[in-house]
mmCIF file of C-alpha atoms in Angstrom:
data_model
loop_
_atom_site.group_PDB
_atom_site.id
_atom_site.type_symbol
_atom_site.label_atom_id
_atom_site.label_comp_id
_atom_site.label_asym_id
_atom_site.label_seq_id
_atom_site.Cartn_x
_atom_site.Cartn_y
_atom_site.Cartn_z
ATOM 1 C CA MET U 1 13.905 17.538 -40.334
ATOM 2 C CA LYS U 2 10.717 15.877 -39.165
ATOM 3 C CA THR U 3 7.288 17.150 -40.239
ATOM 4 C CA ARG U 4 4.584 17.910 -38.235
ATOM 5 C CA LYS U 5 2.829 14.595 -38.724
ATOM 6 C CA GLU U 6 5.790 12.841 -37.485
ATOM 7 C CA ILE U 7 6.161 14.966 -34.142
ATOM 8 C CA ILE U 8 2.736 14.689 -33.377
ATOM 9 C CA GLN U 9 3.132 10.735 -33.825
ATOM 10 C CA GLU U 10 5.961 10.787 -31.761
ATOM 11 C CA ILE U 11 4.163 12.613 -29.097
ATOM 12 C CA GLN U 12 1.156 10.117 -29.378
ATOM 13 C CA ASP U 13 3.576 7.311 -28.801
ATOM 14 C CA LEU U 14 5.229 9.129 -25.840
ATOM 15 C CA GLN U 15 1.597 9.470 -24.248
ATOM 16 C CA ARG U 16 0.779 5.977 -24.930
ATOM 17 C CA ASN U 17 4.026 4.391 -23.479
ATOM 18 C CA LEU U 18 3.628 6.657 -20.433
ATOM 19 C CA MET U 19 -0.003 5.271 -19.723
ATOM 20 C CA THR U 20 0.917 1.721 -20.456
ATOM 21 C CA GLN U 21 3.654 2.443 -17.653
ATOM 22 C CA PHE U 22 1.111 3.686 -15.260
ATOM 23 C CA GLU U 23 -0.997 0.854 -15.673
ATOM 24 C CA ASP U 24 1.897 -1.622 -15.135
ATOM 25 C CA ARG U 25 2.613 0.068 -11.915
ATOM 26 C CA VAL U 26 -0.932 0.552 -10.540
ATOM 27 C CA ARG U 27 -1.248 -3.159 -11.110
ATOM 28 C CA GLY U 28 2.044 -3.982 -9.758
ATOM 29 C CA ALA U 29 1.086 -1.872 -6.401
ATOM 30 C CA LEU U 30 -2.171 -3.920 -5.977
ATOM 31 C CA GLN U 31 -0.595 -7.542 -6.719
ATOM 32 C CA GLY U 32 2.078 -6.632 -4.545
ATOM 33 C CA MET U 33 -0.246 -6.107 -1.582
ATOM 34 C CA LEU U 34 -2.091 -9.191 -2.281
ATOM 35 C CA MET U 35 1.264 -11.320 -2.528
ATOM 36 C CA GLY U 36 2.576 -9.586 0.463
ATOM 37 C CA GLU U 37 -0.436 -10.540 2.605
ATOM 38 C CA THR U 38 -0.380 -14.256 1.366
ATOM 39 C CA PHE U 39 3.527 -14.819 1.543
ATOM 40 C CA SER U 40 3.904 -15.808 5.120
ATOM 41 C CA ASP U 41 5.019 -19.059 6.619
ATOM 42 C CA ARG U 42 2.065 -18.413 9.216
ATOM 43 C CA THR U 43 -0.397 -18.886 6.110
ATOM 44 C CA PRO U 44 -2.023 -22.430 5.842
ATOM 45 C CA ILE U 45 -1.077 -24.217 2.516
ATOM 46 C CA PRO U 46 -4.400 -26.096 1.137
ATOM 47 C CA SER U 47 -3.962 -29.939 1.318
ATOM 48 C CA LYS U 48 -4.320 -31.569 -1.722
ATOM 49 C CA ASN U 49 -7.199 -33.585 -0.068
ATOM 50 C CA ASN U 50 -8.935 -30.885 1.721
ATOM 51 C CA SER U 51 -9.048 -27.514 -0.640
ATOM 52 C CA GLU U 52 -8.887 -24.880 1.768
ATOM 53 C CA GLU U 53 -10.360 -21.390 0.673
ATOM 54 C CA VAL U 54 -7.471 -18.717 0.097
ATOM 55 C CA LYS U 55 -8.072 -16.186 2.653
ATOM 56 C CA TRP U 56 -5.656 -13.120 3.150
ATOM 57 C CA ALA U 57 -5.812 -10.448 5.847
ATOM 58 C CA VAL U 58 -8.263 -7.611 5.824
ATOM 59 C CA ASN U 59 -6.406 -5.064 3.887
ATOM 60 C CA VAL U 60 -6.803 -6.514 0.362
ATOM 61 C CA ASP U 61 -10.764 -6.910 0.983
ATOM 62 C CA MET U 62 -10.637 -3.438 2.237
ATOM 63 C CA LEU U 63 -8.793 -1.809 -0.452
ATOM 64 C CA CYS U 64 -11.017 -3.484 -3.068
ATOM 65 C CA ALA U 65 -14.146 -2.247 -1.201
ATOM 66 C CA TRP U 66 -12.725 1.307 -1.583
ATOM 67 C CA ILE U 67 -11.949 0.925 -5.214
ATOM 68 C CA GLU U 68 -15.440 0.067 -5.877
ATOM 69 C CA GLN U 69 -16.904 3.129 -4.113
ATOM 70 C CA VAL U 70 -14.292 5.624 -5.536
ATOM 71 C CA CYS U 71 -15.009 3.987 -9.109
ATOM 72 C CA SER U 72 -18.640 4.541 -8.572
ATOM 73 C CA SER U 73 -18.874 7.998 -7.354
ATOM 74 C CA LYS U 74 -15.466 9.344 -8.424
ATOM 75 C CA GLN U 75 -14.612 10.358 -4.916
ATOM 76 C CA LEU U 76 -14.403 8.669 -1.391
ATOM 77 C CA THR U 77 -15.997 10.444 1.394
ATOM 78 C CA ILE U 78 -15.854 10.257 5.058
ATOM 79 C CA ALA U 79 -19.312 8.034 5.508
ATOM 80 C CA ASP U 80 -17.875 5.806 2.598
ATOM 81 C CA LEU U 81 -14.648 5.084 4.385
ATOM 82 C CA THR U 82 -16.413 4.668 7.870
ATOM 83 C CA THR U 83 -18.854 2.438 6.288
ATOM 84 C CA VAL U 84 -16.491 0.271 4.717
ATOM 85 C CA ILE U 85 -14.070 0.128 8.101
ATOM 86 C CA GLN U 86 -17.191 -0.959 10.114
ATOM 87 C CA GLN U 87 -18.138 -3.512 7.616
ATOM 88 C CA PHE U 88 -14.849 -5.606 8.441
ATOM 89 C CA LYS U 89 -15.852 -5.439 12.401
ATOM 90 C CA GLY U 90 -16.584 -9.133 12.036
ATOM 91 C CA GLU U 91 -13.106 -9.819 10.532
ATOM 92 C CA GLU U 92 -10.858 -11.847 12.954
ATOM 93 C CA ALA U 93 -8.270 -9.149 12.196
ATOM 94 C CA LEU U 94 -10.244 -6.397 13.496
ATOM 95 C CA ASP U 95 -12.396 -8.366 16.175
ATOM 96 C CA GLY U 96 -11.942 -7.254 19.848
ATOM 97 C CA LEU U 97 -9.035 -4.936 19.436
ATOM 98 C CA PRO U 98 -9.155 -1.218 20.527
ATOM 99 C CA ILE U 99 -9.645 -0.172 17.060
ATOM 100 C CA SER U 100 -13.021 -1.660 16.749
ATOM 101 C CA ASN U 101 -13.892 0.086 19.986
ATOM 102 C CA LEU U 102 -13.060 3.337 18.149
ATOM 103 C CA VAL U 103 -14.980 2.810 15.103
ATOM 104 C CA PHE U 104 -17.979 2.005 16.772
ATOM 105 C CA SER U 105 -17.875 4.460 19.652
ATOM 106 C CA SER U 106 -20.652 7.090 19.588
ATOM 107 C CA GLY U 107 -20.192 9.745 17.084
ATOM 108 C CA TYR U 108 -17.475 8.264 15.126
ATOM 109 C CA VAL U 109 -19.488 7.854 11.916
ATOM 110 C CA GLN U 110 -20.532 11.418 11.864
ATOM 111 C CA ASN U 111 -17.050 12.924 13.012
ATOM 112 C CA PRO U 112 -14.443 10.185 12.712
ATOM 113 C CA ILE U 113 -10.963 12.047 12.697
ATOM 114 C CA ASP U 114 -12.280 14.340 15.687
ATOM 115 C CA VAL U 115 -13.262 11.286 17.538
ATOM 116 C CA ALA U 116 -10.303 9.503 16.746
ATOM 117 C CA LYS U 117 -7.957 12.634 17.568
ATOM 118 C CA ALA U 118 -9.976 13.057 20.765
ATOM 119 C CA ASP U 119 -9.569 9.272 21.831
ATOM 120 C CA PHE U 120 -5.544 9.616 21.044
ATOM 121 C CA ASP U 121 -5.240 12.839 23.031
ATOM 122 C CA GLU U 122 -7.073 11.170 26.086
ATOM 123 C CA THR U 123 -5.191 7.877 26.039
ATOM 124 C CA HIS U 124 -1.786 9.152 24.390
ATOM 125 C CA LYS U 125 -1.672 5.437 22.943
ATOM 126 C CA ASN U 126 -1.677 4.789 19.377
ATOM 127 C CA LEU U 127 -3.689 1.838 18.095
ATOM 128 C CA VAL U 128 -2.169 -1.512 17.146
ATOM 129 C CA PHE U 129 -2.965 -3.034 13.605
ATOM 130 C CA TYR U 130 -0.355 -0.738 11.576
ATOM 131 C CA ASP U 131 -0.843 -2.570 8.417
ATOM 132 C CA PHE U 132 -4.334 -1.505 8.550
ATOM 133 C CA VAL U 133 -3.332 1.947 8.273
ATOM 134 C CA LEU U 134 0.014 1.855 5.962
ATOM 135 C CA CYS U 135 -2.029 0.073 3.381
ATOM 136 C CA ARG U 136 -4.606 3.055 2.963
ATOM 137 C CA SER U 137 -1.578 5.068 2.307
ATOM 138 C CA VAL U 138 -0.742 3.069 -0.886
ATOM 139 C CA PHE U 139 -4.369 3.874 -2.087
ATOM 140 C CA ALA U 140 -3.625 7.881 -1.118
ATOM 141 C CA GLY U 141 -0.675 7.428 -3.535
ATOM 142 C CA LEU U 142 -2.562 6.281 -6.350
ATOM 143 C CA TRP U 143 -5.566 8.781 -6.254
ATOM 144 C CA ASP U 144 -4.804 12.232 -8.439
ATOM 145 C CA TYR U 145 -1.059 10.979 -7.990
ATOM 146 C CA GLN U 146 -0.088 13.926 -10.023
ATOM 147 C CA SER U 147 -0.621 16.430 -7.149
ATOM 148 C CA MET U 148 1.879 16.091 -4.426
ATOM 149 C CA ASP U 149 -0.459 18.416 -2.058
ATOM 150 C CA THR U 150 -3.469 16.104 -2.657
ATOM 151 C CA VAL U 151 -1.469 12.785 -2.019
ATOM 152 C CA VAL U 152 -0.256 14.433 1.251
ATOM 153 C CA GLN U 153 -3.540 15.603 2.413
ATOM 154 C CA ASN U 154 -5.291 12.325 1.439
ATOM 155 C CA ALA U 155 -2.573 10.213 3.055
ATOM 156 C CA GLU U 156 -2.938 12.272 6.145
ATOM 157 C CA LYS U 157 -6.846 12.043 6.461
ATOM 158 C CA LEU U 158 -7.056 8.256 5.800
ATOM 159 C CA CYS U 159 -4.417 7.717 8.680
ATOM 160 C CA ARG U 160 -6.193 9.879 11.018
ATOM 161 C CA LEU U 161 -9.324 8.178 10.714
ATOM 162 C CA THR U 162 -7.881 5.644 13.280
ATOM 163 C CA HIS U 163 -4.199 6.726 14.041
ATOM 164 C CA ASN U 164 -2.967 10.124 15.010
ATOM 165 C CA SER U 165 0.383 9.504 16.265
ATOM 166 C CA PRO U 166 3.101 11.828 14.662
ATOM 167 C CA GLN U 167 5.230 9.035 13.575
ATOM 168 C CA VAL U 168 2.133 6.972 12.096
ATOM 169 C CA VAL U 169 0.994 9.906 10.090
ATOM 170 C CA GLY U 170 4.295 11.037 9.093
ATOM 171 C CA SER U 171 5.024 7.316 7.796
ATOM 172 C CA SER U 172 1.715 7.138 5.977
ATOM 173 C CA VAL U 173 2.486 10.361 4.158
ATOM 174 C CA VAL U 174 6.008 9.172 3.006
ATOM 175 C CA VAL U 175 4.740 5.984 1.568
ATOM 176 C CA ALA U 176 1.982 7.618 -0.402
ATOM 177 C CA TYR U 177 4.590 10.114 -1.653
ATOM 178 C CA LEU U 178 6.699 6.936 -2.617
ATOM 179 C CA ILE U 179 3.764 5.623 -4.874
ATOM 180 C CA HIS U 180 3.264 9.300 -5.915
ATOM 181 C CA LYS U 181 6.807 9.744 -7.455
ATOM 182 C CA ILE U 182 6.873 6.180 -8.716
ATOM 183 C CA LEU U 183 3.913 6.737 -10.759
ATOM 184 C CA LEU U 184 5.355 10.132 -12.013
ATOM 185 C CA ASP U 185 8.671 8.272 -12.910
ATOM 186 C CA GLU U 186 10.529 11.076 -10.849
ATOM 187 C CA LEU U 187 13.615 10.404 -8.769
ATOM 188 C CA PHE U 188 13.550 11.574 -5.097
ATOM 189 C CA THR U 189 16.731 12.108 -2.761
ATOM 190 C CA GLU U 190 17.294 10.930 0.835
ATOM 191 C CA ASN U 191 17.082 14.779 1.806
ATOM 192 C CA GLU U 192 13.753 15.103 0.291
ATOM 193 C CA LEU U 193 12.253 12.305 2.158
ATOM 194 C CA ILE U 194 14.054 13.561 5.556
ATOM 195 C CA TRP U 195 12.452 17.073 5.171
ATOM 196 C CA LEU U 196 8.990 15.406 4.319
ATOM 197 C CA SER U 197 9.160 13.344 7.521
ATOM 198 C CA ARG U 198 10.265 15.855 9.798
ATOM 199 C CA ASN U 199 7.254 17.807 9.304
ATOM 200 C CA TYR U 200 5.526 15.151 11.329
ATOM 201 C CA SER U 201 8.291 13.792 13.636
ATOM 202 C CA SER U 202 11.888 14.148 13.857
ATOM 203 C CA GLU U 203 12.060 10.532 14.842
ATOM 204 C CA LEU U 204 11.420 9.476 11.153
ATOM 205 C CA SER U 205 14.453 10.902 9.595
ATOM 206 C CA ALA U 206 16.784 8.151 11.316
ATOM 207 C CA TYR U 207 14.846 5.227 9.416
ATOM 208 C CA VAL U 208 14.986 7.268 6.076
ATOM 209 C CA GLU U 209 18.575 7.367 6.723
ATOM 210 C CA TYR U 210 18.831 3.480 7.662
ATOM 211 C CA ALA U 211 17.271 2.634 4.407
ATOM 212 C CA TYR U 212 19.606 4.777 2.277
ATOM 213 C CA GLU U 213 22.418 2.892 4.328
ATOM 214 C CA GLY U 214 20.928 -0.578 3.542
ATOM 215 C CA ASN U 215 20.966 -1.179 7.299
ATOM 216 C CA ILE U 216 18.264 -3.978 7.086
ATOM 217 C CA HIS U 217 18.914 -4.720 10.875
ATOM 218 C CA MET U 218 17.608 -1.409 12.186
ATOM 219 C CA LEU U 219 14.524 -1.884 9.936
ATOM 220 C CA LYS U 220 13.483 -5.333 10.912
ATOM 221 C CA PRO U 221 10.090 -5.017 12.924
ATOM 222 C CA ASN U 222 10.210 -6.758 16.316
ATOM 223 C CA THR U 223 7.243 -7.984 18.353
ATOM 224 C CA SER U 224 8.578 -6.369 21.523
ATOM 225 C CA GLU U 225 8.652 -3.079 20.045
ATOM 226 C CA THR U 226 5.726 -0.475 20.052
ATOM 227 C CA PRO U 227 3.170 -0.136 17.027
ATOM 228 C CA GLU U 228 4.577 3.235 16.430
ATOM 229 C CA LYS U 229 8.333 2.176 16.199
ATOM 230 C CA ASN U 230 7.322 -0.680 13.742
ATOM 231 C CA ILE U 231 5.444 1.539 11.472
ATOM 232 C CA MET U 232 8.566 3.522 11.169
ATOM 233 C CA LYS U 233 10.306 0.525 10.133
ATOM 234 C CA THR U 234 7.833 -0.280 7.751
ATOM 235 C CA MET U 235 8.387 3.088 5.941
ATOM 236 C CA GLY U 236 12.158 2.595 6.069
ATOM 237 C CA LEU U 237 11.786 -0.955 4.392
ATOM 238 C CA ALA U 238 9.430 0.696 1.708
ATOM 239 C CA ILE U 239 12.058 3.416 0.960
ATOM 240 C CA TRP U 240 14.793 0.793 0.855
ATOM 241 C CA THR U 241 12.833 -1.416 -1.713
ATOM 242 C CA THR U 242 12.505 1.530 -4.049
ATOM 243 C CA LEU U 243 16.579 1.728 -3.796
ATOM 244 C CA GLN U 244 17.104 -1.890 -4.781
ATOM 245 C CA THR U 245 18.617 -2.921 -8.333
ATOM 246 C CA SER U 246 17.848 -6.745 -8.190
ATOM 247 C CA SER U 247 14.856 -8.573 -9.857
ATOM 248 C CA PHE U 248 11.515 -8.617 -8.209
ATOM 249 C CA PHE U 249 11.803 -12.124 -7.326
ATOM 250 C CA ASP U 250 15.216 -11.743 -5.591
ATOM 251 C CA THR U 251 14.081 -8.701 -3.615
ATOM 252 C CA TYR U 252 10.636 -10.303 -2.652
ATOM 253 C CA SER U 253 12.366 -13.592 -1.632
ATOM 254 C CA PHE U 254 14.729 -11.602 0.607
ATOM 255 C CA LEU U 255 11.717 -9.687 2.367
ATOM 256 C CA GLY U 256 10.057 -12.920 2.728
ATOM 257 C CA ARG U 257 12.579 -14.512 4.649
ATOM 258 C CA GLU U 258 13.264 -11.208 6.451
ATOM 259 C CA LEU U 259 9.809 -10.518 7.475
ATOM 260 C CA ARG U 260 8.225 -14.062 7.572
ATOM 261 C CA PHE U 261 6.199 -13.175 10.845
ATOM 262 C CA PHE U 262 5.116 -10.122 9.973
ATOM 263 C CA ARG U 263 2.481 -10.602 6.817
ATOM 264 C CA GLU U 264 0.875 -7.419 7.469
ATOM 265 C CA ILE U 265 4.187 -5.287 6.910
ATOM 266 C CA GLN U 266 4.902 -7.526 4.043
ATOM 267 C CA ALA U 267 1.606 -6.122 2.602
ATOM 268 C CA VAL U 268 3.072 -2.635 2.583
ATOM 269 C CA VAL U 269 6.473 -3.133 1.498
ATOM 270 C CA ILE U 270 5.756 -5.164 -1.288
ATOM 271 C CA ALA U 271 3.053 -2.960 -2.657
ATOM 272 C CA VAL U 272 5.521 -0.376 -3.182
ATOM 273 C CA LEU U 273 8.000 -2.825 -4.455
ATOM 274 C CA GLY U 274 5.292 -4.094 -7.077
ATOM 275 C CA ALA U 275 4.658 -0.434 -8.046
ATOM 276 C CA LYS U 276 8.456 0.346 -8.637
ATOM 277 C CA GLN U 277 9.242 -2.771 -10.601
ATOM 278 C CA GLY U 278 5.662 -2.978 -12.527
ATOM 279 C CA TYR U 279 3.187 -5.876 -13.085
ATOM 280 C CA ALA U 280 5.101 -7.135 -15.848
ATOM 281 C CA ASN U 281 8.226 -7.640 -14.040
ATOM 282 C CA ILE U 282 6.646 -9.841 -11.439
ATOM 283 C CA PRO U 283 7.321 -13.766 -12.354
ATOM 284 C CA VAL U 284 3.955 -15.839 -12.414
ATOM 285 C CA GLU U 285 6.308 -18.604 -11.629
ATOM 286 C CA ILE U 286 6.981 -17.426 -7.974
ATOM 287 C CA GLY U 287 6.066 -20.449 -5.659
ATOM 288 C CA SER U 288 5.555 -22.869 -8.432
ATOM 289 C CA PRO U 289 7.085 -26.109 -7.709
ATOM 290 C CA HIS U 290 8.532 -26.131 -11.326
ATOM 291 C CA GLY U 291 9.241 -22.638 -11.712
ATOM 292 C CA SER U 292 11.539 -20.173 -9.395
ATOM 293 C CA VAL U 293 12.950 -21.848 -6.213
ATOM 294 C CA LYS U 294 10.594 -21.358 -3.146
ATOM 295 C CA ALA U 295 12.030 -19.016 -0.608
ATOM 296 C CA TYR U 296 9.876 -20.824 2.135
ATOM 297 C CA ARG U 297 6.715 -22.593 2.356
ATOM 298 C CA GLY U 298 4.253 -19.928 2.058
ATOM 299 C CA SER U 299 5.040 -19.529 -1.284
ATOM 300 C CA GLU U 300 3.177 -22.271 -2.856
ATOM 301 C CA LEU U 301 0.003 -20.378 -1.963
ATOM 302 C CA VAL U 302 1.327 -17.214 -3.296
ATOM 303 C CA HIS U 303 1.588 -19.164 -6.643
ATOM 304 C CA GLN U 304 -1.974 -20.308 -6.253
ATOM 305 C CA VAL U 305 -3.182 -16.577 -5.510
ATOM 306 C CA VAL U 306 -1.018 -15.269 -8.381
ATOM 307 C CA ASN U 307 -2.736 -17.526 -10.806
ATOM 308 C CA ASP U 308 -5.942 -18.166 -9.771
ATOM 309 C CA GLU U 309 -7.469 -15.502 -7.183
ATOM 310 C CA LEU U 310 -5.715 -12.322 -8.627
ATOM 311 C CA THR U 311 -7.318 -12.746 -12.126
ATOM 312 C CA GLY U 312 -10.773 -12.448 -10.966
ATOM 313 C CA TYR U 313 -10.970 -10.635 -7.542
ATOM 314 C CA VAL U 314 -8.308 -8.071 -7.722
ATOM 315 C CA SER U 315 -7.795 -7.431 -11.439
ATOM 316 C CA GLY U 316 -11.410 -6.520 -12.220
ATOM 317 C CA ARG U 317 -11.004 -3.981 -9.800
ATOM 318 C CA ALA U 318 -7.630 -2.639 -11.063
ATOM 319 C CA ASP U 319 -9.290 -2.162 -14.443
ATOM 320 C CA SER U 320 -11.754 0.059 -12.796
ATOM 321 C CA LEU U 321 -9.405 1.894 -11.046
ATOM 322 C CA ILE U 322 -6.882 2.488 -13.917
ATOM 323 C CA LEU U 323 -9.807 3.708 -15.855
ATOM 324 C CA THR U 324 -11.362 6.049 -13.201
ATOM 325 C CA LEU U 325 -7.612 7.635 -12.808
ATOM 326 C CA GLN U 326 -7.241 8.025 -16.299
ATOM 327 C CA GLU U 327 -10.508 9.894 -16.608
ATOM 328 C CA GLU U 328 -9.574 12.174 -13.707
ATOM 329 C CA MET U 329 -6.123 12.991 -15.439
ATOM 330 C CA LYS U 330 -7.892 13.967 -18.633
ATOM 331 C CA ARG U 331 -10.359 16.193 -16.832
ATOM 332 C CA ASN U 332 -7.337 17.573 -14.646
ATOM 333 C CA ASN U 333 -9.478 17.968 -11.735
ATOM 334 C CA ARG U 334 -7.678 18.210 -8.373
ATOM 335 C CA VAL U 335 -10.659 16.801 -6.623
ATOM 336 C CA LEU U 336 -9.579 15.535 -2.876
ATOM 337 C CA LEU U 337 -10.011 11.892 -2.034
ATOM 338 C CA ILE U 338 -11.823 12.924 0.983
ATOM 339 C CA PRO U 339 -13.696 16.461 0.510
#
């Protein structure tokens, strides 16, 4: 029979293992997003003679800015969010798009959710730039991840800052829910995801079913389709990645080939893949001429980013975020991301 001391030691070991797994999955999600945005055949490869600055899409920069804010104030307010969104107005990915017109419209900073809803109600059109909203849902899945209610509320609010279509809001909630369940190391079912998605739009359930059927053909995005439809497909692909049993490299390479013209979608899907597989299972030799077989030409830049850029730019923010999340878990506070 085990002694009291032995039982306490086993509990402490289990807690340490769970925390190590948690850290591994948070890092995996952040690195996955960075790699997804980089792994594209449209991404320029720095030449040997003219070293080009590695530049990814706006999502990683914006996510890091939010992480800095939430780690300093222990919450992320509406004012913080709108300030960061406006900060990226000069980025090529935002400049000149309808989303820029929205975030710089009268009254947006003071009441962004209502202004965005009024804009949607008036035009009945959803804004493009779907990666911009779905990448936020990854962050919503990290904060206070032990509380499903908080994760869902945060995902809804983060989405509605710019996008109000029921299909987009529902897709954002499902992606955040996947991160929530991955971090808890809990299984989820097809019926569970269908039930959750139908709270927002009956259209979403078909893409949940495609994911479980492994019907990649119906989940591949298409430039001729509406942003809403591509967002629902992205949600389906994120679910599909959680069902795969092959290695990170095999799944990552497959997605890279299938989504080669959709870097923004890769960022979301591979963030979920990174969370599921964990940082420790992401091979550092991806894209290396002397390592794993390259899927296609963008992988060389991925190798450079994984080995050089992530160490300084994203890793430090990952450390801060993990520490903050751990502190919140110890306090057991159910603080909304957006009060």
